[in-house]
Coordinates of C-alpha atoms in Angstrom, one line a residue:
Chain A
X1 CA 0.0 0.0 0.0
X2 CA 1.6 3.4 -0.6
X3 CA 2.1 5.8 2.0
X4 CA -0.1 9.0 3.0
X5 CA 3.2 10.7 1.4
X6 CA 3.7 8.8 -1.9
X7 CA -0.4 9.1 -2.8
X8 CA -0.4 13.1 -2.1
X9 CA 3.5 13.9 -3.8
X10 CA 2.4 11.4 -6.9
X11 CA 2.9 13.3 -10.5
X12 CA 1.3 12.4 -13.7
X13 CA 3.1 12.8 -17.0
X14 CA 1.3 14.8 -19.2
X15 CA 4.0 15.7 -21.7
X16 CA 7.6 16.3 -22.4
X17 CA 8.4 18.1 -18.8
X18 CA 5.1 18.5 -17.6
X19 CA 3.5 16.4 -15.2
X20 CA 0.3 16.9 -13.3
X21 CA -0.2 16.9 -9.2
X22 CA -2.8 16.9 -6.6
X23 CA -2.0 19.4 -4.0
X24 CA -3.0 17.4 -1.0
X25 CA -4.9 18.9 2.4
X26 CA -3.6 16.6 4.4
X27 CA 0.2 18.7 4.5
X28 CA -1.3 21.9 6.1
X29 CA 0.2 24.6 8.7
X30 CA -3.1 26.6 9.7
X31 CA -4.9 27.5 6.3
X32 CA -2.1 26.5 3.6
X33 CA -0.1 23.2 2.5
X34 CA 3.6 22.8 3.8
X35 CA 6.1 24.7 1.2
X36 CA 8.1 21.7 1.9
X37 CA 5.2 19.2 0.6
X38 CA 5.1 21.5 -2.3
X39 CA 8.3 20.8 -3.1
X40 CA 8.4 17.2 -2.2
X41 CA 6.0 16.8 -5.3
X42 CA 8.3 19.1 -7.5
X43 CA 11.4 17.2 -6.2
X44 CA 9.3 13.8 -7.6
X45 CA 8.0 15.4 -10.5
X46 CA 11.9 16.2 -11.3
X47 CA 13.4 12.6 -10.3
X48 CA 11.1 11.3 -12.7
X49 CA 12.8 13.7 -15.5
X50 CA 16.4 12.9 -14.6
X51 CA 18.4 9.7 -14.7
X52 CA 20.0 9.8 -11.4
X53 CA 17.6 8.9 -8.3
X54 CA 18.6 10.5 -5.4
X55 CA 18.1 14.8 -4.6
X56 CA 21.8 15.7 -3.9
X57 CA 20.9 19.6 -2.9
X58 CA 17.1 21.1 -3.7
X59 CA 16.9 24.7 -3.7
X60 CA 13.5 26.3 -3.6
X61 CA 12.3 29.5 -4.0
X62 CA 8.8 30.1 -2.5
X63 CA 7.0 32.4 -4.1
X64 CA 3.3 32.4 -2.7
X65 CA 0.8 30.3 -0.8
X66 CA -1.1 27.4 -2.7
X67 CA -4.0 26.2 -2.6
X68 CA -5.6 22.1 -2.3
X69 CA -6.2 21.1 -5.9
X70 CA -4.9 20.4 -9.0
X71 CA -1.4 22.0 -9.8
X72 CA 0.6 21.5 -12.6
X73 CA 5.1 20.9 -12.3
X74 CA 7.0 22.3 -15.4
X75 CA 10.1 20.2 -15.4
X76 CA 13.5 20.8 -17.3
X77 CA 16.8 18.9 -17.5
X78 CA 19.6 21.4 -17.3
X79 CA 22.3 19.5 -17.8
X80 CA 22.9 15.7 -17.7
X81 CA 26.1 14.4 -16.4
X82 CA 28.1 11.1 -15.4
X83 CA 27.9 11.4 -11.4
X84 CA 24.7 14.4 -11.5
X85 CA 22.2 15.6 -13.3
X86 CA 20.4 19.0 -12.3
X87 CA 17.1 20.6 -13.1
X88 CA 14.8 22.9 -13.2
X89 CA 11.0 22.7 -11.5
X90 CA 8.3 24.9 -10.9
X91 CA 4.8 24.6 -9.6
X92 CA 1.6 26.2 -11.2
X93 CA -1.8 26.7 -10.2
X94 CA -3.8 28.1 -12.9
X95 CA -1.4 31.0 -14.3
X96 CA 0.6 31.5 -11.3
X97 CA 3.8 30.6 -10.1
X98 CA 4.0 28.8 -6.4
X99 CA 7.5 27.8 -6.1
X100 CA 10.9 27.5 -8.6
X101 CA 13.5 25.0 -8.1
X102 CA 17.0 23.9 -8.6
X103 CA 18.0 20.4 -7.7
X104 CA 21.2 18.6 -8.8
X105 CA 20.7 14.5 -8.7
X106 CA 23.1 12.1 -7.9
X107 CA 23.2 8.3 -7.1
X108 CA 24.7 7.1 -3.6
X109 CA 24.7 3.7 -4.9
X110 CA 27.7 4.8 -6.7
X111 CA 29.7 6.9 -4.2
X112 CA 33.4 5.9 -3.5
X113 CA 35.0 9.0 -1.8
X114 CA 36.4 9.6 1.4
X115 CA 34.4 10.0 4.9
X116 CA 35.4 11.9 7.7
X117 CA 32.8 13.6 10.3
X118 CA 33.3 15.5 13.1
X119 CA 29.5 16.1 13.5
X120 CA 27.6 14.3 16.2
X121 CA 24.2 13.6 16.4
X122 CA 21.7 15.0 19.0
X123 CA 21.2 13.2 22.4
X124 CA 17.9 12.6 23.2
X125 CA 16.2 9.6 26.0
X126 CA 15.0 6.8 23.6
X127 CA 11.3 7.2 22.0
X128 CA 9.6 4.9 24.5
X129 CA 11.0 7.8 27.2
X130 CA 10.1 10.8 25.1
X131 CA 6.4 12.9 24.8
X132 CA 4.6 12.4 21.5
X133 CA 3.7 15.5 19.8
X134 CA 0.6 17.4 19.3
X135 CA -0.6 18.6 16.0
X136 CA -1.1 22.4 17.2
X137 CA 1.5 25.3 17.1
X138 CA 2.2 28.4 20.0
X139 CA -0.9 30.1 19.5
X140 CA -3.4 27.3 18.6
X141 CA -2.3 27.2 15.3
X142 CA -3.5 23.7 14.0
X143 CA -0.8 22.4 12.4
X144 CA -2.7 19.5 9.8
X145 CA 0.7 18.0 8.5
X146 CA 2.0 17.0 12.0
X147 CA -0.7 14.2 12.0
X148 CA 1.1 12.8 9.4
X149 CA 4.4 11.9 11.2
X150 CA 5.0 10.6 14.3
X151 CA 7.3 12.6 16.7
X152 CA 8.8 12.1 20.3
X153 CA 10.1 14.9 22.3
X154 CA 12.1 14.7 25.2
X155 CA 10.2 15.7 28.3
X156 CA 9.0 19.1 28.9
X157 CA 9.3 19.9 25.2
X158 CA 8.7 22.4 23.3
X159 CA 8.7 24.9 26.1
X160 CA 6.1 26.5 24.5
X161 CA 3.9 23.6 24.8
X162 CA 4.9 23.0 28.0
X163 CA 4.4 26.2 30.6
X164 CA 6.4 28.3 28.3
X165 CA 8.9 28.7 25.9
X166 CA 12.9 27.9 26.5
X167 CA 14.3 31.2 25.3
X168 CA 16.6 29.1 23.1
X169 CA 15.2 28.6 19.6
X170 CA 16.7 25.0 19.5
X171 CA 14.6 21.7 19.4
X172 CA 15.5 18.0 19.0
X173 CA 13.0 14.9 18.3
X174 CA 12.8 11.8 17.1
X175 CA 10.6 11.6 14.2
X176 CA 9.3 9.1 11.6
X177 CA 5.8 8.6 9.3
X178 CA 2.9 7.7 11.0
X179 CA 2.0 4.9 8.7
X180 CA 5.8 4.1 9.8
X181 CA 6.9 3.7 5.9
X182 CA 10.6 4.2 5.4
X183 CA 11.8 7.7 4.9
X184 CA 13.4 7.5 1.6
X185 CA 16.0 10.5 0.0
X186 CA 12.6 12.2 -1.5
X187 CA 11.1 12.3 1.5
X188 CA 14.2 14.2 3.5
X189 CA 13.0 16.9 1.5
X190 CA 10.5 17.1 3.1
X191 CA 11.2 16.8 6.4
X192 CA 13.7 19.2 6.4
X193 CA 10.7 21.8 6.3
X194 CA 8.1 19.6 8.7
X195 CA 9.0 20.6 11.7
X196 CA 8.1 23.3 14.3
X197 CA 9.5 26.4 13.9
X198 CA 12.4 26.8 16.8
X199 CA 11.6 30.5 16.6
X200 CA 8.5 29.8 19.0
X201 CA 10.9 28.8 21.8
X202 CA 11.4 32.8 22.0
X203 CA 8.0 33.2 22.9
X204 CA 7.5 35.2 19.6
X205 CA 3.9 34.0 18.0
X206 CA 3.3 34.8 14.2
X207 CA 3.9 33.1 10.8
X208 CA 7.3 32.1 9.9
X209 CA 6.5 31.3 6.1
X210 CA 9.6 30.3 3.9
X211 CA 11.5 32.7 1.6
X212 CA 14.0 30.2 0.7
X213 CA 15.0 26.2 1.4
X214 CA 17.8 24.6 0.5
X215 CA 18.1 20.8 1.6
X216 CA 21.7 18.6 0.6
X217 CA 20.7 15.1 1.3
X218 CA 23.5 13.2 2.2
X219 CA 22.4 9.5 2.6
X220 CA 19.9 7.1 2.1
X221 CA 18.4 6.8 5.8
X222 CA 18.4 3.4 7.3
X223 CA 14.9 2.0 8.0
X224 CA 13.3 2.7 11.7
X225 CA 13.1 6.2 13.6
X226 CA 15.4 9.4 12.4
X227 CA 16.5 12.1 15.0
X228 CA 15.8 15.5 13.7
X229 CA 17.9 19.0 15.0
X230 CA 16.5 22.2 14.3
X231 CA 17.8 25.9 15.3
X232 CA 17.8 29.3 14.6
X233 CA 20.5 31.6 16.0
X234 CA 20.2 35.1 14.0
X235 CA 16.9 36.7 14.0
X236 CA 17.8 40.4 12.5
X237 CA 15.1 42.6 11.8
X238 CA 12.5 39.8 11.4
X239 CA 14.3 37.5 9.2
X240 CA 15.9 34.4 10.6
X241 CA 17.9 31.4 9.3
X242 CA 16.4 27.7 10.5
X243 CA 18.8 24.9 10.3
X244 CA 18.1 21.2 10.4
X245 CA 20.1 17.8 10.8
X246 CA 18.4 14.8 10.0
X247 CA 20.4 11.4 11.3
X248 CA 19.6 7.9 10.8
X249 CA 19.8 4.8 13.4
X250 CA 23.3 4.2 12.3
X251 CA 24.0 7.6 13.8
X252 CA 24.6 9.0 10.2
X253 CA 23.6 12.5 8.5
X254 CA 21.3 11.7 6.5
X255 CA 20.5 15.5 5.9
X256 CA 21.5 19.2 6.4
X257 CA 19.3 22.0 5.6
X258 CA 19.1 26.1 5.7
X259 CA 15.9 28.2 5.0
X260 CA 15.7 31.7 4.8
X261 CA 12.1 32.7 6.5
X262 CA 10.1 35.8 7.7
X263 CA 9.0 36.1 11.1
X264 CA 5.1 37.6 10.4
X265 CA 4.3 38.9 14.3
X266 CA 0.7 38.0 14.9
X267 CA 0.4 41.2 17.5
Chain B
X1 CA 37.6 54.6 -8.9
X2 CA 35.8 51.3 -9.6
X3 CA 37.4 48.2 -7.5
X4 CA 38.6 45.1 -9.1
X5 CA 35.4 43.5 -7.7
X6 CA 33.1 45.9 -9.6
X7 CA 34.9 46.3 -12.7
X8 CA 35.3 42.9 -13.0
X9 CA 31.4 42.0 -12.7
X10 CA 30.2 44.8 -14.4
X11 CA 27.2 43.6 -16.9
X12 CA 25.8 45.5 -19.6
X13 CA 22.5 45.3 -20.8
X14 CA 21.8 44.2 -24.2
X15 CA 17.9 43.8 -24.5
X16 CA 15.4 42.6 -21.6
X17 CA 16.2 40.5 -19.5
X18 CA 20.0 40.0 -21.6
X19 CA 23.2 41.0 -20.1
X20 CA 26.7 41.1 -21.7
X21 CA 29.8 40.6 -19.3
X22 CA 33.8 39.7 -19.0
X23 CA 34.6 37.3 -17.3
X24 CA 38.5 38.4 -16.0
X25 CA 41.3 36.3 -15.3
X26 CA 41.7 37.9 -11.7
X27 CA 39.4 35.5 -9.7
X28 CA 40.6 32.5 -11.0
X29 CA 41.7 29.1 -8.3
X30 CA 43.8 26.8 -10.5
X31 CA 42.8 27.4 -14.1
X32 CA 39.4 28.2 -13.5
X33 CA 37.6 31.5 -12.2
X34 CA 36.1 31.0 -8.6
X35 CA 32.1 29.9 -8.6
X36 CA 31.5 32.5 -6.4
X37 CA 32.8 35.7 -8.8
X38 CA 30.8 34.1 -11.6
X39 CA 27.9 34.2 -9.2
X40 CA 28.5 37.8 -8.5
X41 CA 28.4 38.8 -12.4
X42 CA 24.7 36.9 -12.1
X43 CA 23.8 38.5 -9.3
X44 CA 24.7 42.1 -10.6
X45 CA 22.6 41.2 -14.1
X46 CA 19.8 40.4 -11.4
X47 CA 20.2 44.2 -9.0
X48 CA 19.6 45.5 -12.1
X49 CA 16.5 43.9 -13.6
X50 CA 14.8 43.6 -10.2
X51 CA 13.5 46.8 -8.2
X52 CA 15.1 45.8 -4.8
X53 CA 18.5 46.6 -4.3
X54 CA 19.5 44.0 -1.6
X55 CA 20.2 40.2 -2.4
X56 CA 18.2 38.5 0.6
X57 CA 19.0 34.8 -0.8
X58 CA 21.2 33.5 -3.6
X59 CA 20.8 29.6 -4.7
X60 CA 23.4 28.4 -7.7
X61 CA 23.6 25.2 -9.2
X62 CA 26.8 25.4 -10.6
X63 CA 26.8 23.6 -13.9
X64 CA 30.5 23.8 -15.5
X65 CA 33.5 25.4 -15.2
X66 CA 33.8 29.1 -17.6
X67 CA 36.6 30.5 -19.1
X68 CA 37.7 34.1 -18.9
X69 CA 35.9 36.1 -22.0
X70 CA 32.8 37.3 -23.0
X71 CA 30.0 35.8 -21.4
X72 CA 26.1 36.1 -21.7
X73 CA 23.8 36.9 -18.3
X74 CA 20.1 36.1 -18.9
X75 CA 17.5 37.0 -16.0
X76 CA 13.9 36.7 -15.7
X77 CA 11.8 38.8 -13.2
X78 CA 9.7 36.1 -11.6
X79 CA 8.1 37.7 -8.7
X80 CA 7.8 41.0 -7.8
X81 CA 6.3 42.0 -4.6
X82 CA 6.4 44.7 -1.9
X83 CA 8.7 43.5 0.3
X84 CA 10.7 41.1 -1.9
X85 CA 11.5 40.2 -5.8
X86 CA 12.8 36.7 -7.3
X87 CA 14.9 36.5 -10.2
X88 CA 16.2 34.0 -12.4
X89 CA 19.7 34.4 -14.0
X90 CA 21.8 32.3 -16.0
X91 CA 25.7 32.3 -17.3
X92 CA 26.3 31.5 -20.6
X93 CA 29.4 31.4 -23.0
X94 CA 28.4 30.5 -26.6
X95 CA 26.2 28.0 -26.5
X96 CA 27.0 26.4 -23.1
X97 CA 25.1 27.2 -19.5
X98 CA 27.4 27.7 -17.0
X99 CA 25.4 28.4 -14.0
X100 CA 21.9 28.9 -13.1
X101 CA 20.8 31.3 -10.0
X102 CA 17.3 31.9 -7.6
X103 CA 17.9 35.1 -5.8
X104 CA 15.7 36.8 -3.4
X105 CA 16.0 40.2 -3.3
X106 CA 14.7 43.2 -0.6
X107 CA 16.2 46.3 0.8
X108 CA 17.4 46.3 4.2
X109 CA 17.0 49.4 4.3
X110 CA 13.1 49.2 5.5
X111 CA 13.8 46.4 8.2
X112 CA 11.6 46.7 11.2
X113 CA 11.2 42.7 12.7
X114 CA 12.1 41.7 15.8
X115 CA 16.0 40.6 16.7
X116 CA 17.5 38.1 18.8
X117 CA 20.8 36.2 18.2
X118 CA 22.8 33.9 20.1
X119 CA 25.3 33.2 17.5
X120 CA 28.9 35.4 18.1
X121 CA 31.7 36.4 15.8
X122 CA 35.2 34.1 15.7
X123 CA 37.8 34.9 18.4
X124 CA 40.2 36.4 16.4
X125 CA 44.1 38.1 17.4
X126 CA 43.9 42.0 15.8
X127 CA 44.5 42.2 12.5
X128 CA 47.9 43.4 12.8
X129 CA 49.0 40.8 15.4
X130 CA 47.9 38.0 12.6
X131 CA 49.7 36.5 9.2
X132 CA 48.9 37.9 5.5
X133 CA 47.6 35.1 3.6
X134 CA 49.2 33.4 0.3
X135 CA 47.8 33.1 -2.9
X136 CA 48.7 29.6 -2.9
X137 CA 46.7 26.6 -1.7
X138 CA 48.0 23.3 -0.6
X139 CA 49.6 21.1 -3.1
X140 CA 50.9 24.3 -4.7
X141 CA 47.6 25.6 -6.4
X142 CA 47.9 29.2 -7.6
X143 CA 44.8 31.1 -6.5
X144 CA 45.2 34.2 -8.3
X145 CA 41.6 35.0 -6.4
X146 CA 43.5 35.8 -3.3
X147 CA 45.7 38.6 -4.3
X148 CA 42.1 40.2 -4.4
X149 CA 42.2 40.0 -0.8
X150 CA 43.6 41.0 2.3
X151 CA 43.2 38.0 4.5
X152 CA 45.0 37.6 7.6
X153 CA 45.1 34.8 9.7
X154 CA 46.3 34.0 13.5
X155 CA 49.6 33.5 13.6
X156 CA 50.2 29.4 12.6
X157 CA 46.9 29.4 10.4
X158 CA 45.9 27.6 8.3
X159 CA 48.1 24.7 9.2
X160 CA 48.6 23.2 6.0
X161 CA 50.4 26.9 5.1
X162 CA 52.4 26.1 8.3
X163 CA 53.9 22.8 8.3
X164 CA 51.0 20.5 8.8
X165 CA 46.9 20.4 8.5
X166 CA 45.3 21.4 11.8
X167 CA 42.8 17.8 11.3
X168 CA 40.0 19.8 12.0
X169 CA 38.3 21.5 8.6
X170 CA 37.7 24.6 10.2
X171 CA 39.2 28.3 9.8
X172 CA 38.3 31.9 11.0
X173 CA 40.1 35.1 9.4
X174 CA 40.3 38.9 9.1
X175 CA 39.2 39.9 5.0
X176 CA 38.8 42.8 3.1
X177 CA 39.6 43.8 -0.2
X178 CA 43.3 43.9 -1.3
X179 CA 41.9 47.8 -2.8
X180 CA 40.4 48.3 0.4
X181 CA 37.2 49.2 -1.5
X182 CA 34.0 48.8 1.0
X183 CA 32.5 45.4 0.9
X184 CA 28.9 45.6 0.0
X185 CA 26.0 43.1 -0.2
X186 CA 26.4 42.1 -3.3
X187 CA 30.3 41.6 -2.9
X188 CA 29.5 39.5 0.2
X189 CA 27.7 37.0 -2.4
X190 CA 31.4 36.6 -4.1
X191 CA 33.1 36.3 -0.6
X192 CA 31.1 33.7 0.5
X193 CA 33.0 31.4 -1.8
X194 CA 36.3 33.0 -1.5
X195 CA 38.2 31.1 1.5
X196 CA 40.0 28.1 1.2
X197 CA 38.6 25.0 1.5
X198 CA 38.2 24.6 4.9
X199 CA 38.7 20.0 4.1
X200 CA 42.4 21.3 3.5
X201 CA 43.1 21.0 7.0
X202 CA 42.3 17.3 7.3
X203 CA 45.5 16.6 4.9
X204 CA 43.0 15.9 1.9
X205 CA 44.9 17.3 -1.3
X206 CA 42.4 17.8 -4.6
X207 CA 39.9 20.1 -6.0
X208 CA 36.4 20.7 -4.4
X209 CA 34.1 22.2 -6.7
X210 CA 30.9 23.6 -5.8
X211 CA 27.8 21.9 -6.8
X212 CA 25.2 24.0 -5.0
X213 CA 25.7 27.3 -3.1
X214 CA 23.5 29.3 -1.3
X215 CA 24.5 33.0 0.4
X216 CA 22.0 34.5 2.8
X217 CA 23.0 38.1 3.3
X218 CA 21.4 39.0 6.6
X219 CA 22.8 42.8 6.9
X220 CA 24.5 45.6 4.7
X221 CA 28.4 45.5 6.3
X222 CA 29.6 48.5 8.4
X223 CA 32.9 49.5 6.6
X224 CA 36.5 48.1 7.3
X225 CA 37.4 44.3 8.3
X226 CA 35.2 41.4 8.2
X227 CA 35.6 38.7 10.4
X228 CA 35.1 34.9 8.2
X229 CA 34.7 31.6 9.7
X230 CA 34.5 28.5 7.5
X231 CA 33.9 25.1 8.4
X232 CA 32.7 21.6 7.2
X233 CA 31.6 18.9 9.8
X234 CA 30.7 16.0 7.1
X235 CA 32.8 14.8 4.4
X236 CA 31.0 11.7 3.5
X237 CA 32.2 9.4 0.6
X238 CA 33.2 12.3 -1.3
X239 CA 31.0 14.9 -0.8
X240 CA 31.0 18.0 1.6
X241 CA 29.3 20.9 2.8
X242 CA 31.2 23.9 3.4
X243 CA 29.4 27.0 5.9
X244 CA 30.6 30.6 5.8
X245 CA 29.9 33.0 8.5
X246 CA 30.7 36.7 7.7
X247 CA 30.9 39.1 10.9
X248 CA 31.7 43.0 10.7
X249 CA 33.0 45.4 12.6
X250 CA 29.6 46.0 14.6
X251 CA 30.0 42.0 15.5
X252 CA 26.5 41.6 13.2
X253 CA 26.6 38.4 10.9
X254 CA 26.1 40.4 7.8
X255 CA 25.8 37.2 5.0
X256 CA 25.7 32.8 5.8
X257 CA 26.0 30.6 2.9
X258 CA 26.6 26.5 3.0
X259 CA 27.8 25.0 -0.2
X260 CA 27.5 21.6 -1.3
X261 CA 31.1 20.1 -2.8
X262 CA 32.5 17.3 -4.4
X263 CA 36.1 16.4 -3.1
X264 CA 38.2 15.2 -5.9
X265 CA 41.6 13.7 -4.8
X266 CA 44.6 14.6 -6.7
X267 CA 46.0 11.3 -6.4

């Protein structure tokens, strides 16, 4: 049976680099779909368009809401190569333009290079110890997307849905699908954009909607439950940077990301 | 008086949305000019074409290496708002697509949002109390790029200059430009990908070229020194990301960028 993410991410070819989506409503924060599900469909629309399987680095450029419903992803190889291919995707509704994309494609079957990492990942108490969390944002937002994954916080977090937020916009979780289907490289992409925004651990409420993402996926994840890492540590002037690790059960990076988002203040 | 930097991304417009430019042999590591000054020609075609004057976030798929010469810049206004603009560009010599760019642009200028950081500048010895840095990297490599630059570096930095790689890929240094022109937002795009490879410390001896970079400039720099630190946590079979920190004189983080590489051993 396919998962809740491979039905609402599925592309249709209708032509040469032009495939048609269903933007899903089960991917929403408050009244519009995840830009990171957006671009989860773009991302599949584009590894159907290139020979190499795996989304090395996605870059996406966000450039208003959507809407549930039909959307249409314009596609273009840019340039095909031995070890990566990279594209070009966008994502239409009606006449307007949602979201542009870069990605460069690669295969880790193939890699042969050299590893060293100084990188560790988070520590958190194992899942069974942790607090599962709740589909609703600082504020009462209700965040429709979370119901899809299953996530385990240590004790006592979020602050800010636990008496009050930490003053350090820093969270750590274990998270994996709710229907527990394996996280595959596509689906990194968007998880890198699935979880709370740390900025609420400042006790700031408002939108944080993305100006820009870009997600470098650096492994295929082993099956079983990933630990995610998310901060921000320069909010200036109302723009902020949120960066997220994603590691695996064999305690690898299985992905980095860096957005670029605007803090809205609701009052 | 024009700097190096600016005469040597200068872009002339041709017809909407085309730009002619030189690419110059001063910005060049190994035989090649640096990602990052090509970038900056791109980014220049793109000030111009969109009504914001600031670039907020810069995304390049870098494509192939250019030579120096005449060179094509083609940019496409996709969104235009109040706050923020999104452009397309694209390098081309003859018939041949070097790199593409998505750049966000606004004007920080009108910034009112909230601020709160916890991040803080690199520890760094005065300027004058540190060592002048080579235009040579390690295996010999002529960077001709850093004779655009004043760099200096605490004394015994970067250890594979002085006797032996530190085996941690990390660096911090004082920059400027070699003409001591002011560094603006745009330049900060180009000095994002200026420092040495950080992976040069672990001993590693090869090239790393860029696959995917992305810049966020988070403030217009106050004049005089800027404070750089570069570091890469996870070289994994092959592949590595490299994040930039630029600090000025006010101690502000004024642009962040992480690249995606691809470490090629020399032997």
């Amino acid at each position: 049976m396919p998962s809740a993410f491979e039905t609402d991410t599925a592309v249709q070819r209708m032509s040469a680099g032009c495939y048609e989506a269903n933007v899903a409503d089960r991917w929403h924060v408050g009244p519009v779909p995840n830009g990171g599900y957006l671009l989860a469909i773009v991302v599949r629309a584009l590894a159907q368009e290139l020979p190499h399987p795996d989304p090395f680095a996605v870059s996406a450029h966000f450039l208003r809401p959507a809407q549930p419903g039909r959307a249409l992803v314009e596609v273009e190889a840019v340039r095909t190569g031995r070890a990566l291919s990279t594209g070009m995707g966008r994502l239409l509704q009606g006449e307007r333009e949602h979201l542009r994309v870069l990605a460069a494609f690669g295969d880790f079957a193939t890699l042969t290079g050299p590893t060293r990492v100084t990188g560790t990942p988070p520590a958190l108490p194992p899942p069974e110890e942790c607090v599962r969390g709740r589909a609703q944002a600082a504020g009462g937002v209700v965040v429709e997307m979370a119901r899809r994954f299953d996530t385990r916080w240590p004790p006592g977090t979020p602050g800010w849905a636990h008496g009050g937020p930490s003053g350090v916009a820093e969270e750590a979780l274990w998270l994996r699908f709710a229907d527990e289907h394996p996280v595959d490289t596509l689906a990194l992409v968007q998880i890198a954009d699935a979880l709370p925004p740390p900025v609420m651990e400042l006790g700031v409420l408002g939108w944080v909607p993305t100006i820009e993402l870009t997600v470098h996926v650096r492994a295929r994840p082993a099956p079983g439950w990933l630990r995610c890492v998310a901060r921000t540590r320069f909010l200036q002037e109302g723009y902020l940077e949120e960066d997220v690790e994603v590691w695996d059960t064999r305690d690898m990076l299985v992905a980095q990301s860096r957005q670029l988002a605007r803090l809205t203040l609701q009052r």
